[in-house]
GROMACS .gro file of C-alpha atoms in nm:
model
  458
    1MET     CA    1   0.000   0.000   0.000
    2SER     CA    2   0.153   0.334  -0.111
    3VAL     CA    3  -0.070   0.565   0.104
    4SER     CA    4  -0.067   0.606   0.483
    5ALA     CA    5  -0.266   0.843   0.706
    6SER     CA    6  -0.287   0.947   1.074
    7LEU     CA    7  -0.520   1.154   1.297
    8ASP     CA    8  -0.431   1.401   1.568
    9GLU     CA    9  -0.446   1.207   1.895
   10SER     CA   10  -0.516   1.498   2.125
   11THR     CA   11  -0.844   1.495   2.320
   12VAL     CA   12  -1.135   1.641   2.123
   13THR     CA   13  -1.460   1.762   2.287
   14ALA     CA   14  -1.758   1.889   2.093
   15GLN     CA   15  -2.040   2.099   2.234
   16PRO     CA   16  -2.381   2.036   2.066
   17GLY     CA   17  -2.450   2.339   1.855
   18GLY     CA   18  -2.074   2.419   1.845
   19GLU     CA   19  -1.777   2.316   1.631
   20ALA     CA   20  -1.449   2.121   1.674
   21ASP     CA   21  -1.158   2.040   1.434
   22ILE     CA   22  -0.922   1.741   1.401
   23ALA     CA   23  -0.608   1.744   1.187
   24LEU     CA   24  -0.549   1.465   0.932
   25GLN     CA   25  -0.210   1.389   0.765
   26VAL     CA   26  -0.172   1.176   0.450
   27LEU     CA   27   0.166   1.045   0.311
   28ASN     CA   28   0.222   0.920  -0.046
   29SER     CA   29   0.511   0.671  -0.022
   30GLY     CA   30   0.463   0.539  -0.377
   31ASP     CA   31   0.635   0.618  -0.707
   32THR     CA   32   0.339   0.786  -0.878
   33VAL     CA   33   0.112   1.078  -0.813
   34GLU     CA   34  -0.180   0.961  -0.595
   35GLU     CA   35  -0.522   1.117  -0.537
   36CYS     CA   36  -0.698   1.035  -0.212
   37ARG     CA   37  -1.067   1.083  -0.123
   38PHE     CA   38  -1.204   1.096   0.232
   39GLU     CA   39  -1.521   0.927   0.364
   40VAL     CA   40  -1.653   0.976   0.721
   41VAL     CA   41  -1.830   0.672   0.867
   42GLY     CA   42  -1.999   0.594   1.199
   43PRO     CA   43  -2.237   0.795   1.423
   44CYS     CA   44  -2.057   1.121   1.349
   45ALA     CA   45  -2.095   1.098   0.969
   46ALA     CA   46  -2.418   1.302   0.956
   47TRP     CA   47  -2.259   1.613   1.106
   48THR     CA   48  -1.886   1.579   1.009
   49THR     CA   49  -1.710   1.720   0.702
   50VAL     CA   50  -1.352   1.698   0.563
   51GLU     CA   51  -1.183   1.994   0.395
   52PRO     CA   52  -1.061   1.950   0.131
   53ALA     CA   53  -1.268   1.651   0.021
   54SER     CA   54  -0.962   1.499  -0.161
   55LEU     CA   55  -0.585   1.544  -0.189
   56SER     CA   56  -0.342   1.491  -0.483
   57LEU     CA   57   0.008   1.398  -0.361
   58TYR     CA   58   0.337   1.359  -0.547
   59PRO     CA   59   0.558   1.067  -0.461
   60GLY     CA   60   0.699   1.113  -0.111
   61ALA     CA   61   0.477   1.419  -0.042
   62THR     CA   62   0.260   1.474   0.267
   63GLY     CA   63  -0.078   1.649   0.268
   64THR     CA   64  -0.299   1.783   0.548
   65ALA     CA   65  -0.682   1.796   0.571
   66THR     CA   66  -0.912   1.922   0.846
   67ILE     CA   67  -1.202   1.721   0.990
   68THR     CA   68  -1.473   1.954   1.124
   69LEU     CA   69  -1.730   1.828   1.377
   70ARG     CA   70  -2.064   2.018   1.405
   71PRO     CA   71  -2.299   1.819   1.633
   72PRO     CA   72  -2.651   1.969   1.630
   73ARG     CA   73  -2.804   2.105   1.949
   74SER     CA   74  -3.056   1.825   1.986
   75TRP     CA   75  -3.158   1.577   2.256
   76GLU     CA   76  -3.090   1.300   2.004
   77ILE     CA   77  -2.711   1.359   2.031
   78ALA     CA   78  -2.619   1.151   2.335
   79PRO     CA   79  -2.340   1.284   2.558
   80GLY     CA   80  -2.018   1.090   2.617
   81ASP     CA   81  -1.753   0.920   2.399
   82THR     CA   82  -1.869   0.879   2.037
   83PRO     CA   83  -1.660   0.686   1.779
   84LEU     CA   84  -1.542   0.871   1.466
   85GLY     CA   85  -1.443   0.665   1.162
   86LEU     CA   86  -1.259   0.784   0.847
   87ARG     CA   87  -1.169   0.604   0.526
   88VAL     CA   88  -0.888   0.734   0.302
   89VAL     CA   89  -0.951   0.586  -0.044
   90PRO     CA   90  -0.666   0.609  -0.305
   91THR     CA   91  -0.798   0.631  -0.660
   92SER     CA   92  -0.529   0.390  -0.789
   93ASP     CA   93  -0.636   0.109  -0.554
   94ARG     CA   94  -0.990   0.166  -0.426
   95ASN     CA   95  -1.018  -0.184  -0.286
   96GLN     CA   96  -0.754  -0.112  -0.021
   97PRO     CA   97  -0.861   0.206   0.167
   98VAL     CA   98  -0.688   0.327   0.481
   99ALA     CA   99  -0.929   0.307   0.782
  100LEU     CA  100  -0.879   0.540   1.080
  101GLU     CA  101  -1.083   0.553   1.403
  102ARG     CA  102  -1.078   0.755   1.722
  103GLY     CA  103  -1.318   0.881   1.989
  104VAL     CA  104  -1.484   1.222   2.024
  105THR     CA  105  -1.635   1.342   2.353
  106ILE     CA  106  -1.982   1.500   2.319
  107LEU     CA  107  -2.058   1.738   2.604
  108PRO     CA  108  -2.396   1.736   2.783
  109PHE     CA  109  -2.621   2.039   2.769
  110THR     CA  110  -2.946   2.143   2.935
  111GLU     CA  111  -3.227   2.335   2.769
  112VAL     CA  112  -3.574   2.373   2.922
  113THR     CA  113  -3.885   2.540   2.781
  114SER     CA  114  -4.217   2.572   2.964
  115GLU     CA  115  -4.570   2.703   2.909
  116LEU     CA  116  -4.864   2.785   3.140
  117VAL     CA  117  -5.196   2.636   3.021
  118PRO     CA  118  -5.426   2.823   3.037
  119ARG     CA  119  -5.268   3.157   3.109
  120GLY     CA  120  -5.592   3.285   3.262
  121SER     CA  121  -5.861   3.097   3.457
  122ALA     CA  122  -6.189   3.191   3.625
  123GLY     CA  123  -6.395   3.031   3.900
  124ILE     CA  124  -6.579   3.082   4.227
  125LEU     CA  125  -6.359   2.879   4.464
  126ARG     CA  126  -6.039   2.803   4.271
  127GLY     CA  127  -5.852   2.828   3.944
  128ARG     CA  128  -5.678   2.534   3.778
  129HIS     CA  129  -5.368   2.557   3.559
  130LYS     CA  130  -5.103   2.323   3.421
  131VAL     CA  131  -4.735   2.397   3.362
  132ALA     CA  132  -4.594   2.210   3.060
  133ILE     CA  133  -4.216   2.158   3.083
  134ASP     CA  134  -4.011   2.032   2.784
  135SER     CA  135  -3.656   1.899   2.819
  136ARG     CA  136  -3.474   1.972   2.493
  137GLY     CA  137  -3.127   1.889   2.626
  138ASN     CA  138  -2.939   1.561   2.583
  139THR     CA  139  -2.927   1.475   2.952
  140PRO     CA  140  -3.197   1.428   3.220
  141VAL     CA  141  -3.286   1.748   3.401
  142THR     CA  142  -3.447   1.813   3.737
  143VAL     CA  143  -3.652   2.132   3.763
  144GLY     CA  144  -3.789   2.310   4.067
  145LEU     CA  145  -4.134   2.470   4.058
  146SER     CA  146  -4.247   2.772   4.257
  147ALA     CA  147  -4.519   3.034   4.228
  148ARG     CA  148  -4.588   3.371   4.384
  149GLY     CA  149  -4.883   3.605   4.369
  150ALA     CA  150  -4.879   3.978   4.318
  151THR     CA  151  -5.075   4.018   4.644
  152GLU     CA  152  -5.155   3.812   4.954
  153ARG     CA  153  -5.516   3.764   4.845
  154ALA     CA  154  -5.448   3.432   4.667
  155ARG     CA  155  -5.273   3.110   4.764
  156LEU     CA  156  -5.085   2.910   4.501
  157GLY     CA  157  -4.970   2.550   4.526
  158PHE     CA  158  -4.823   2.274   4.308
  159GLU     CA  159  -4.904   1.906   4.346
  160ALA     CA  160  -4.529   1.839   4.301
  161THR     CA  161  -4.261   2.105   4.348
  162GLU     CA  162  -3.987   1.910   4.166
  163LEU     CA  163  -3.986   1.705   3.844
  164THR     CA  164  -3.718   1.497   3.669
  165ILE     CA  165  -3.759   1.495   3.292
  166PRO     CA  166  -3.572   1.261   3.052
  167PRO     CA  167  -3.418   1.405   2.734
  168GLY     CA  168  -3.667   1.491   2.461
  169GLN     CA  169  -3.973   1.444   2.683
  170ALA     CA  170  -4.231   1.670   2.850
  171LYS     CA  171  -4.413   1.658   3.181
  172PHE     CA  172  -4.703   1.852   3.332
  173ALA     CA  173  -4.739   1.996   3.680
  174ALA     CA  174  -5.082   2.091   3.818
  175LEU     CA  175  -5.119   2.433   3.981
  176LYS     CA  176  -5.416   2.542   4.194
  177VAL     CA  177  -5.496   2.904   4.280
  178ARG     CA  178  -5.727   2.959   4.577
  179PRO     CA  179  -5.853   3.298   4.697
  180ALA     CA  180  -5.785   3.388   5.058
  181LYS     CA  181  -6.143   3.511   5.109
  182ARG     CA  182  -6.471   3.421   4.943
  183LEU     CA  183  -6.644   3.679   4.727
  184TRP     CA  184  -7.018   3.658   4.786
  185ARG     CA  185  -7.130   3.927   4.544
  186GLY     CA  186  -6.991   4.217   4.346
  187THR     CA  187  -6.739   4.267   4.068
  188PRO     CA  188  -6.500   3.977   3.991
  189VAL     CA  189  -6.148   4.016   4.135
  190THR     CA  190  -5.836   3.936   3.928
  191HIS     CA  191  -5.535   3.777   4.102
  192PRO     CA  192  -5.215   3.796   3.889
  193PHE     CA  193  -4.929   3.558   3.967
  194GLN     CA  194  -4.595   3.428   3.834
  195VAL     CA  195  -4.461   3.074   3.799
  196MET     CA  196  -4.085   3.004   3.809
  197VAL     CA  197  -3.938   2.691   3.646
  198THR     CA  198  -3.572   2.653   3.754
  199PRO     CA  199  -3.343   2.374   3.624
  200ARG     CA  200  -3.118   2.230   3.897
  201ALA     CA  201  -2.748   2.281   3.820
  202GLU     CA  202  -2.493   2.013   3.901
  203GLU     CA  203  -2.222   2.080   4.152
  204GLY     CA  204  -1.948   2.300   4.015
  205HIS     CA  205  -2.171   2.450   3.745
  206ASP     CA  206  -2.324   2.795   3.735
  207PRO     CA  207  -2.697   2.809   3.825
  208TYR     CA  208  -2.946   2.830   3.540
  209GLU     CA  209  -3.175   3.124   3.486
  210PRO     CA  210  -3.537   3.038   3.578
  211VAL     CA  211  -3.813   3.044   3.320
  212VAL     CA  212  -4.079   3.293   3.438
  213LEU     CA  213  -4.442   3.249   3.332
  214ASP     CA  214  -4.716   3.508   3.394
  215GLY     CA  215  -5.075   3.404   3.467
  216SER     CA  216  -5.395   3.529   3.630
  217TYR     CA  217  -5.701   3.393   3.811
  218GLU     CA  218  -6.035   3.576   3.808
  219GLN     CA  219  -6.234   3.517   4.126
  220GLN     CA  220  -6.607   3.529   4.054
  221ALA     CA  221  -6.881   3.609   4.303
  222ILE     CA  222  -7.077   3.324   4.460
  223LEU     CA  223  -7.406   3.509   4.408
  224PRO     CA  224  -7.438   3.626   4.046
  225ARG     CA  225  -7.538   3.982   3.967
  226TRP     CA  226  -7.875   3.884   3.822
  227LEU     CA  227  -7.986   3.689   4.131
  228PRO     CA  228  -8.139   3.989   4.323
  229ARG     CA  229  -8.340   4.090   4.019
  230VAL     CA  230  -8.466   3.737   3.965
  231LEU     CA  231  -8.563   3.707   4.331
  232ALA     CA  232  -8.749   4.039   4.317
  233VAL     CA  233  -8.938   3.929   4.005
  234ALA     CA  234  -9.020   3.592   4.166
  235VAL     CA  235  -9.157   3.762   4.479
  236LEU     CA  236  -9.364   3.998   4.265
  237VAL     CA  237  -9.508   3.710   4.060
  238ALA     CA  238  -9.590   3.515   4.376
  239ALA     CA  239  -9.769   3.817   4.523
  240VAL     CA  240  -9.971   3.860   4.204
  241LEU     CA  241 -10.072   3.492   4.205
  242VAL     CA  242 -10.177   3.506   4.571
  243GLY     CA  243 -10.381   3.819   4.500
  244LEU     CA  244 -10.554   3.649   4.205
  245TRP     CA  245 -10.636   3.348   4.422
  246PHE     CA  246 -10.799   3.548   4.700
  247ALA     CA  247 -10.964   3.800   4.468
  248LEU     CA  248 -11.096   3.576   4.189
  249LEU     CA  249 -11.035   3.203   4.211
  250ARG     CA  250 -11.124   3.135   4.576
  251PRO     CA  251 -11.467   3.311   4.562
  252THR     CA  252 -11.541   3.129   4.235
  253VAL     CA  253 -11.464   2.789   4.389
  254ARG     CA  254 -11.679   2.863   4.694
  255SER     CA  255 -11.966   2.979   4.475
  256ALA     CA  256 -11.948   2.664   4.262
  257ALA     CA  257 -11.950   2.449   4.574
  258ARG     CA  258 -12.262   2.626   4.711
  259GLU     CA  259 -12.441   2.592   4.377
  260ALA     CA  260 -12.365   2.223   4.368
  261ILE     CA  261 -12.550   2.168   4.700
  262THR     CA  262 -12.909   2.201   4.564
  263PRO     CA  263 -13.229   2.047   4.713
  264GLN     CA  264 -13.238   1.801   4.422
  265ALA     CA  265 -12.883   1.688   4.497
  266VAL     CA  266 -12.964   1.646   4.868
  267GLU     CA  267 -13.283   1.451   4.785
  268SER     CA  268 -13.096   1.227   4.538
  269ALA     CA  269 -12.828   1.150   4.797
  270ALA     CA  270 -13.099   1.067   5.055
  271ARG     CA  271 -13.274   0.829   4.814
  272GLN     CA  272 -12.947   0.654   4.737
  273ALA     CA  273 -12.880   0.611   5.110
  274ASP     CA  274 -13.233   0.466   5.165
  275LYS     CA  275 -13.184   0.217   4.881
  276GLU     CA  276 -12.854   0.096   5.027
  277ARG     CA  277 -13.013   0.063   5.376
  278ASN     CA  278 -13.316  -0.131   5.244
  279ALA     CA  279 -13.092  -0.366   5.051
  280GLU     CA  280 -12.892  -0.440   5.367
  281GLU     CA  281 -13.212  -0.498   5.568
  282GLN     CA  282 -13.355  -0.729   5.299
  283LYS     CA  283 -13.037  -0.933   5.295
  284GLY     CA  284 -13.046  -0.961   5.674
  285GLY     CA  285 -13.413  -1.069   5.665
  286GLN     CA  286 -13.339  -1.348   5.415
  287GLN     CA  287 -13.061  -1.482   5.634
  288GLY     CA  288 -13.294  -1.468   5.942
  289GLY     CA  289 -13.570  -1.658   5.759
  290GLN     CA  290 -13.334  -1.939   5.665
  291GLN     CA  291 -13.218  -1.973   6.029
  292GLY     CA  292 -13.579  -1.949   6.177
  293GLY     CA  293 -13.692  -2.282   6.013
  294GLY     CA  294 -14.073  -2.205   6.002
  295GLN     CA  295 -14.131  -2.069   6.353
  296LYS     CA  296 -14.399  -1.838   6.208
  297GLY     CA  297 -14.625  -1.950   5.919
  298ALA     CA  298 -14.678  -1.606   5.782
  299GLY     CA  299 -14.320  -1.535   5.817
  300GLY     CA  300 -14.235  -1.861   5.639
  301GLY     CA  301 -14.475  -1.777   5.358
  302GLY     CA  302 -14.317  -1.442   5.320
  303ASP     CA  303 -13.977  -1.603   5.302
  304SER     CA  304 -14.107  -1.844   5.045
  305GLN     CA  305 -14.227  -1.565   4.826
  306GLN     CA  306 -13.899  -1.388   4.856
  307GLY     CA  307 -13.725  -1.708   4.767
  308GLY     CA  308 -13.949  -1.741   4.462
  309SER     CA  309 -13.865  -1.398   4.346
  310GLY     CA  310 -13.502  -1.478   4.404
  311GLY     CA  311 -13.545  -1.787   4.187
  312SER     CA  312 -13.683  -1.587   3.897
  313GLY     CA  313 -13.390  -1.349   3.931
  314GLY     CA  314 -13.159  -1.645   3.898
  315ASP     CA  315 -13.324  -1.746   3.569
  316ALA     CA  316 -13.279  -1.398   3.434
  317SER     CA  317 -12.911  -1.402   3.519
  318ARG     CA  318 -12.862  -1.734   3.345
  319SER     CA  319 -13.038  -1.625   3.029
  320PRO     CA  320 -12.780  -1.361   2.935
  321GLY     CA  321 -12.508  -1.606   3.023
  322GLY     CA  322 -12.661  -1.855   2.782
  323ASP     CA  323 -12.682  -1.593   2.512
  324ALA     CA  324 -12.318  -1.494   2.571
  325SER     CA  325 -12.205  -1.854   2.549
  326ALA     CA  326 -12.401  -1.894   2.228
  327GLU     CA  327 -12.234  -1.601   2.058
  328PRO     CA  328 -11.891  -1.765   2.016
  329GLY     CA  329 -12.058  -2.067   1.879
  330GLY     CA  330 -12.235  -1.859   1.619
  331GLY     CA  331 -11.913  -1.667   1.544
  332GLY     CA  332 -11.757  -1.936   1.328
  333GLY     CA  333 -11.649  -1.658   1.091
  334SER     CA  334 -11.450  -1.457   1.348
  335ALA     CA  335 -11.182  -1.211   1.224
  336ILE     CA  336 -10.844  -1.357   1.121
  337PRO     CA  337 -10.523  -1.147   1.138
  338THR     CA  338 -10.362  -1.080   0.801
  339SER     CA  339 -10.088  -0.865   0.650
  340ALA     CA  340  -9.924  -0.783   0.318
  341ARG     CA  341  -9.610  -0.612   0.189
  342VAL     CA  342  -9.525  -0.466  -0.151
  343GLN     CA  343  -9.233  -0.270  -0.301
  344VAL     CA  344  -9.273  -0.018  -0.586
  345ARG     CA  345  -8.996   0.126  -0.808
  346ASP     CA  346  -9.035   0.421  -1.045
  347ARG     CA  347  -8.797   0.618  -1.269
  348VAL     CA  348  -8.772   0.996  -1.288
  349GLY     CA  349  -8.968   1.154  -1.571
  350GLY     CA  350  -9.204   0.865  -1.641
  351GLY     CA  351  -9.560   0.816  -1.532
  352SER     CA  352  -9.644   0.696  -1.185
  353ALA     CA  353  -9.586   0.330  -1.101
  354GLN     CA  354  -9.874   0.143  -0.936
  355GLU     CA  355  -9.891  -0.192  -0.758
  356THR     CA  356 -10.171  -0.383  -0.586
  357ALA     CA  357 -10.077  -0.436  -0.226
  358TYR     CA  358 -10.375  -0.654  -0.128
  359GLN     CA  359 -10.694  -0.794  -0.280
  360VAL     CA  360 -10.972  -0.894  -0.042
  361PRO     CA  361 -11.089  -1.257  -0.090
  362GLU     CA  362 -11.445  -1.330  -0.190
  363GLY     CA  363 -11.688  -1.332   0.100
  364LYS     CA  364 -11.451  -1.142   0.331
  365THR     CA  365 -11.405  -0.786   0.452
  366LEU     CA  366 -11.059  -0.643   0.528
  367GLN     CA  367 -11.047  -0.443   0.848
  368LEU     CA  368 -10.734  -0.233   0.789
  369THR     CA  369 -10.574  -0.114   1.116
  370ASP     CA  370 -10.203  -0.057   1.036
  371ILE     CA  371 -10.020   0.110   0.748
  372VAL     CA  372  -9.639   0.142   0.739
  373VAL     CA  373  -9.461   0.320   0.450
  374GLN     CA  374  -9.082   0.328   0.399
  375ASN     CA  375  -8.863   0.560   0.192
  376PRO     CA  376  -8.513   0.419   0.266
  377GLN     CA  377  -8.331   0.617  -0.007
  378GLY     CA  378  -8.475   0.957   0.083
  379ASP     CA  379  -8.647   0.996  -0.257
  380ALA     CA  380  -8.860   1.297  -0.354
  381GLY     CA  381  -9.200   1.265  -0.513
  382THR     CA  382  -9.553   1.153  -0.425
  383LEU     CA  383  -9.688   0.830  -0.272
  384VAL     CA  384 -10.063   0.758  -0.280
  385ILE     CA  385 -10.240   0.467  -0.105
  386SER     CA  386 -10.595   0.401  -0.230
  387SER     CA  387 -10.883   0.159  -0.199
  388ASP     CA  388 -11.194   0.115  -0.410
  389ASP     CA  389 -11.361   0.389  -0.207
  390GLY     CA  390 -11.087   0.646  -0.284
  391GLN     CA  391 -10.756   0.771  -0.148
  392LEU     CA  392 -10.645   0.662   0.199
  393LEU     CA  393 -10.314   0.853   0.217
  394ASN     CA  394 -10.140   1.108  -0.007
  395LEU     CA  395  -9.781   1.165   0.109
  396ALA     CA  396  -9.480   1.366  -0.009
  397LEU     CA  397  -9.176   1.136  -0.012
  398GLU     CA  398  -8.933   1.408   0.095
  399ASN     CA  399  -9.121   1.445   0.426
  400PHE     CA  400  -9.035   1.102   0.569
  401ARG     CA  401  -8.807   0.799   0.566
  402ASP     CA  402  -9.026   0.569   0.779
  403SER     CA  403  -9.386   0.652   0.873
  404ASP     CA  404  -9.655   0.438   1.032
  405TYR     CA  405 -10.030   0.490   1.086
  406HIS     CA  406 -10.252   0.296   1.328
  407PHE     CA  407 -10.631   0.326   1.329
  408VAL     CA  408 -10.850   0.262   1.634
  409THR     CA  409 -11.154   0.244   1.402
  410PRO     CA  410 -11.050   0.009   1.117
  411ILE     CA  411 -11.076   0.109   0.752
  412GLU     CA  412 -11.303  -0.149   0.586
  413VAL     CA  413 -11.235  -0.278   0.236
  414ARG     CA  414 -11.514  -0.499   0.106
  415ALA     CA  415 -11.488  -0.837  -0.067
  416LYS     CA  416 -11.298  -0.840  -0.398
  417GLY     CA  417 -11.178  -0.487  -0.322
  418THR     CA  418 -10.812  -0.387  -0.358
  419VAL     CA  419 -10.561  -0.167  -0.177
  420THR     CA  420 -10.309  -0.010  -0.418
  421ILE     CA  421  -9.994   0.201  -0.389
  422SER     CA  422  -9.893   0.455  -0.653
  423VAL     CA  423  -9.548   0.623  -0.665
  424SER     CA  424  -9.452   0.923  -0.878
  425CYS     CA  425  -9.075   0.980  -0.866
  426ARG     CA  426  -8.946   1.336  -0.898
  427GLU     CA  427  -8.588   1.292  -0.769
  428VAL     CA  428  -8.392   0.983  -0.667
  429GLY     CA  429  -8.244   1.000  -0.318
  430LYS     CA  430  -7.874   0.965  -0.229
  431PRO     CA  431  -7.811   0.710   0.049
  432VAL     CA  432  -7.520   0.782   0.285
  433LYS     CA  433  -7.194   0.607   0.185
  434ALA     CA  434  -7.361   0.412  -0.094
  435PRO     CA  435  -7.388   0.446  -0.474
  436THR     CA  436  -7.676   0.660  -0.603
  437PRO     CA  437  -7.958   0.429  -0.726
  438SER     CA  438  -8.114   0.470  -1.068
  439GLN     CA  439  -8.477   0.483  -0.957
  440CYS     CA  440  -8.701   0.554  -0.661
  441SER     CA  441  -8.787   0.262  -0.432
  442GLU     CA  442  -9.068   0.264  -0.171
  443SER     CA  443  -9.226  -0.009   0.042
  444LEU     CA  444  -9.574  -0.054   0.193
  445PHE     CA  445  -9.683  -0.281   0.477
  446LEU     CA  446 -10.052  -0.343   0.557
  447GLY     CA  447 -10.189  -0.507   0.873
  448GLY     CA  448 -10.542  -0.588   0.979
  449LYS     CA  449 -10.803  -0.864   1.005
  450LEU     CA  450 -11.023  -1.058   0.761
  451ALA     CA  451 -11.385  -1.080   0.873
  452PRO     CA  452 -11.696  -1.218   0.702
  453GLY     CA  453 -11.837  -0.957   0.470
  454LYS     CA  454 -12.024  -0.873   0.154
  455GLU     CA  455 -11.889  -0.837  -0.194
  456THR     CA  456 -11.858  -0.502  -0.366
  457ASN     CA  457 -12.130  -0.405  -0.611
  458GLY     CA  458 -12.031  -0.463  -0.965
   0.00000   0.00000   0.00000
């Protein structure tokens, strides 16, 4: 190998954000002119340069180049010994470069930024803030936190007065501001204060300047300004209502009560009381006659007559029961639940599309109780539901997506009658997150009962 190189072996320290130089000597011990190029390798390559980038040396000549280190001021540059590698590549024999290596000491540095969030707070009993602290240095830092108010009317306190922050990270410290006295009413009071964030310096180093943050807390009154006015209005309204009660409503109620107590009402109440008393006496007499066992003939005859009348009453009570039991038997054609569903599609610009939703069977009557219409696409146009007797519903499609109608009194459609749906499409809807369809699409659901009935005329 005709080329040799060496680096200055003196100690080299580099401050992040600063600059340091290392001397490089190259010797051409060959018989021909040699050109050498320099390549920096290793962790320092991103922020290291060589000037000049190449040297041309005559046989036996020595050349000098300068290696310049410029580490950035970033937390990513770790402090301590960092290896520096250099390759000297001769152009005549590129496969045999000269490799040099040495160490470079990167110095630690501390840089702290902080922010008060929010800068101003408001509240009745306290104000809440957070202090955000960023460590932008390449070594862990311990910071002290303190706060002071402009006056003695507020007390300030941190949850933690000291934080240790790793390089490139941030931490938050909670700060509470409490007023010394409560403010019941009046104008809000502003309490300004300052927060100091001070990095702790290592022994033998100069102290760091603290980062000062300004903030304020607005103490609000416990009783708002509008409360007295609202209370006055409430008292006034209450007084007006009480006056109306005693002046108008109370006399009206008393008058209505007196008018309700009429001779007819008293007489009706007396008659009702007599009827209830006679019924109780009659019931007691019947029970006494059954226990007497014929001690008195006249009395027994009287009981017999009452028993006879009671027997006829029993027949009368059974007769309706018999009729009621006969009705289900005669109701062999009782109503049967039924339902139907139909879907109608129509294009824009054409005539209306019509479909038959239900046709009543022969000899039956449809008792329609439920109608449900659906417009899932959000189309615009007209939907008409009709029977043989005329329109049942005429709806604008743009007014609904799902709509249901329930009838206490059923709509009757006679035998062989039909229920139809007609759709006239004016604009096709656009479903959310779905392709736009090519035509309107509506659905109809019918619910009800089939009962015996008569056929339609004609």
